[in-house]
Amino acid sequence: MFFENFSIGTDIEEIERFNNKTIEKDSRFLNYIFTNNEIAYCFSKKFPQRHLCARFCGKEAVVKALYGLGIEHITYKEIEILNKETGLPYVNIKKIPGIKIKISLSHSKKYATANVLAYKNN
Ligand SMILES: CC(C)(COP(=O)(O)OP(=O)(O)OC[C@H]1O[C@@H](n2cnc3c(N)ncnc32)[C@H](O)[C@@H]1OP(=O)(O)O)[C@@H](O)C(=O)NCCC(=O)NCCS
């Protein structure tokens, strides 16, 4: 069936969880969840917590979408969310070949959210 190759995932989180995180003080926490490229992107912004939280939502949404395709055992860091020059976010998952993922992120002062579409190529 055509639709068995597709799955979606979503997440919403309170940005407050990521308030006052700094690279110096919270490197253990940050490095557990985020790649160096993600950390560099988020901390280049005026409100890093919004971008950290959006990426965290993105990772949770990817996990949900992958579960829907029967794929488990992936860690936060194996899901990398970066941005093209236009700002468009995209997902790198080196561990699983044959998976295509589309992602959309959004954040306000209080909340961040992510939506994901995943496609398995077989
Ligand atoms: C890209 C855009 C839609 C982002 O919307 P926003 O309300 O400012 O911000 P949101 O919190 O909803 O979304 C932010 C996220 O959008 C994503 N984003 C940024 N540029 C994007 C793009 N070109 N395409 C898709 N997503 C994009 C990013 O993931 C960003 O979060 P991140 O920096 O943490 O990765 C907005 O900045 C923009 O360019 N709007 C165009 C406005 C316009 O041209 N209007 C006239 C026609 S309606």
Short mmCIF file of C-alpha atoms and ligand atoms in Angstrom, two decimals:
data_model
loop_
_atom_site.label_atom_id
_atom_site.label_comp_id
_atom_site.label_asym_id
_atom_site.label_seq_id
_atom_site.Cartn_x
_atom_site.Cartn_y
_atom_site.Cartn_z
CA MET A 1 0.00 0.00 0.00
CA PHE A 2 1.26 3.46 -1.00
CA PHE A 3 0.58 5.11 2.38
CA GLU A 4 2.52 2.51 4.34
CA ASN A 5 5.69 4.24 3.11
CA PHE A 6 4.66 7.54 4.71
CA SER A 7 4.46 8.69 8.30
CA ILE A 8 4.02 11.96 10.17
CA GLY A 9 5.17 13.26 13.54
CA THR A 10 4.55 16.38 15.60
CA ASP A 11 5.61 17.92 18.91
CA ILE A 12 5.11 21.06 20.98
CA GLU A 13 7.18 22.14 23.99
CA GLU A 14 7.48 25.08 26.39
CA ILE A 15 10.53 27.19 25.54
CA GLU A 16 11.04 27.89 29.26
CA ARG A 17 12.73 24.47 29.52
CA PHE A 18 15.66 25.87 27.57
CA ASN A 19 15.91 29.28 29.27
CA ASN A 20 19.33 30.30 30.59
CA LYS A 21 21.18 27.42 28.94
CA THR A 22 24.75 28.40 28.08
CA ILE A 23 27.48 26.57 26.21
CA GLU A 24 29.86 27.04 29.16
CA LYS A 25 27.51 25.89 31.93
CA ASP A 26 25.33 23.34 30.14
CA SER A 27 27.65 21.64 27.66
CA ARG A 28 26.84 18.16 28.99
CA PHE A 29 23.10 18.67 28.58
CA LEU A 30 23.45 20.40 25.21
CA ASN A 31 25.87 17.81 23.82
CA TYR A 32 23.55 14.99 24.82
CA ILE A 33 20.76 16.34 22.62
CA PHE A 34 22.32 18.57 19.97
CA THR A 35 25.17 18.33 17.44
CA ASN A 36 27.91 20.97 17.33
CA ASN A 37 26.36 22.47 14.19
CA GLU A 38 22.97 22.78 15.87
CA ILE A 39 24.49 24.37 18.97
CA ALA A 40 26.43 26.85 16.82
CA TYR A 41 23.25 27.81 14.91
CA CYS A 42 21.10 28.28 18.02
CA PHE A 43 23.67 30.32 19.92
CA SER A 44 24.22 32.59 16.91
CA LYS A 45 20.64 33.82 17.46
CA LYS A 46 19.30 36.51 19.82
CA PHE A 47 17.08 34.03 21.70
CA PRO A 48 18.92 30.68 21.57
CA GLN A 49 16.31 28.96 23.75
CA ARG A 50 13.66 29.34 21.02
CA HIS A 51 15.85 27.63 18.44
CA LEU A 52 17.04 24.94 20.85
CA CYS A 53 13.45 24.17 21.79
CA ALA A 54 12.32 24.11 18.14
CA ARG A 55 15.10 21.63 17.32
CA PHE A 56 14.17 19.52 20.31
CA CYS A 57 10.56 19.46 19.04
CA GLY A 58 11.89 18.58 15.61
CA LYS A 59 13.80 15.60 16.97
CA GLU A 60 10.78 14.35 18.90
CA ALA A 61 8.62 14.76 15.81
CA VAL A 62 11.15 12.81 13.72
CA VAL A 63 11.18 10.02 16.32
CA LYS A 64 7.37 9.82 16.16
CA ALA A 65 7.39 9.72 12.38
CA LEU A 66 10.06 7.01 12.37
CA TYR A 67 8.09 4.93 14.88
CA GLY A 68 5.25 5.05 12.37
CA LEU A 69 7.59 3.44 9.83
CA GLY A 70 8.64 0.76 12.31
CA ILE A 71 12.05 2.35 12.95
CA GLU A 72 13.18 2.54 16.59
CA HIS A 73 16.40 2.97 18.56
CA ILE A 74 17.54 6.35 17.30
CA THR A 75 19.17 8.92 19.57
CA TYR A 76 18.58 12.68 19.61
CA LYS A 77 22.05 13.36 18.29
CA GLU A 78 21.62 11.01 15.35
CA ILE A 79 18.89 13.40 14.15
CA GLU A 80 20.49 16.65 13.03
CA ILE A 81 18.35 19.64 12.08
CA LEU A 82 20.12 22.34 10.09
CA ASN A 83 19.03 25.22 7.87
CA LYS A 84 19.61 26.10 4.24
CA GLU A 85 20.73 29.62 3.34
CA THR A 86 17.09 30.62 2.93
CA GLY A 87 16.38 29.48 6.50
CA LEU A 88 14.51 26.36 5.37
CA PRO A 89 15.18 23.60 7.93
CA TYR A 90 16.24 20.12 6.87
CA VAL A 91 17.09 16.87 8.63
CA ASN A 92 20.29 14.81 8.42
CA ILE A 93 20.00 11.20 9.54
CA LYS A 94 23.12 9.38 8.48
CA LYS A 95 22.22 6.19 10.35
CA ILE A 96 19.19 5.24 8.23
CA PRO A 97 19.61 5.17 4.45
CA GLY A 98 16.53 5.29 2.25
CA ILE A 99 14.57 7.62 4.52
CA LYS A 100 13.44 11.02 3.30
CA ILE A 101 12.24 13.61 5.79
CA LYS A 102 10.56 17.01 5.48
CA ILE A 103 10.37 19.25 8.54
CA SER A 104 8.77 22.53 9.50
CA LEU A 105 9.53 24.46 12.71
CA SER A 106 7.85 27.40 14.41
CA HIS A 107 8.35 29.27 17.67
CA SER A 108 6.69 32.06 19.63
CA LYS A 109 7.81 33.54 22.98
CA LYS A 110 6.36 30.62 24.95
CA TYR A 111 6.14 27.60 22.68
CA ALA A 112 7.99 25.86 19.91
CA THR A 113 6.52 23.27 17.59
CA ALA A 114 7.56 20.99 14.75
CA ASN A 115 5.88 18.94 12.07
CA VAL A 116 7.52 16.15 10.13
CA LEU A 117 6.74 14.04 7.10
CA ALA A 118 8.81 10.87 6.66
CA TYR A 119 9.03 8.57 3.64
CA LYS A 120 10.60 5.14 3.50
CA ASN A 121 11.98 4.18 0.11
CA ASN A 122 10.85 0.54 -0.24
C1 LIG B 1 10.32 32.11 6.96
C2 LIG B 1 9.18 32.72 7.75
C3 LIG B 1 7.87 32.22 7.18
C4 LIG B 1 9.31 32.34 9.24
O1 LIG B 1 8.13 32.68 9.93
P1 LIG B 1 8.11 33.42 11.33
O2 LIG B 1 6.71 33.60 11.77
O3 LIG B 1 9.00 34.60 11.25
O4 LIG B 1 8.86 32.45 12.34
P2 LIG B 1 8.41 31.03 12.91
O5 LIG B 1 8.76 31.01 14.35
O6 LIG B 1 7.02 30.62 12.55
O7 LIG B 1 9.38 30.05 12.12
C5 LIG B 1 10.75 30.10 12.36
C6 LIG B 1 11.29 28.91 11.65
O8 LIG B 1 10.92 28.95 10.28
C7 LIG B 1 11.82 28.16 9.57
N1 LIG B 1 12.17 28.86 8.35
C8 LIG B 1 12.99 29.93 8.20
N2 LIG B 1 13.08 30.26 6.91
C9 LIG B 1 12.32 29.37 6.21
C10 LIG B 1 12.04 29.18 4.83
N3 LIG B 1 12.56 29.96 3.90
N4 LIG B 1 11.19 28.19 4.48
C11 LIG B 1 10.68 27.37 5.42
N5 LIG B 1 10.93 27.49 6.76
C12 LIG B 1 11.73 28.48 7.14
C13 LIG B 1 13.05 27.95 10.45
O9 LIG B 1 13.06 26.58 10.86
C14 LIG B 1 12.79 28.85 11.64
O10 LIG B 1 13.23 28.36 12.88
P3 LIG B 1 14.80 28.16 13.16
O11 LIG B 1 15.50 29.43 12.83
O12 LIG B 1 14.85 27.85 14.63
O13 LIG B 1 15.22 27.01 12.31
C15 LIG B 1 9.23 34.27 7.66
O14 LIG B 1 10.40 34.73 8.26
C16 LIG B 1 9.17 34.76 6.24
O15 LIG B 1 10.14 34.89 5.55
N6 LIG B 1 8.01 35.09 5.81
C17 LIG B 1 7.83 35.57 4.49
C18 LIG B 1 6.87 36.67 4.65
C19 LIG B 1 6.37 37.08 3.32
O16 LIG B 1 7.10 37.08 2.34
N7 LIG B 1 5.11 37.41 3.30
C20 LIG B 1 4.47 37.82 2.11
C21 LIG B 1 3.70 36.68 1.48
S1 LIG B 1 2.58 35.96 2.62
#
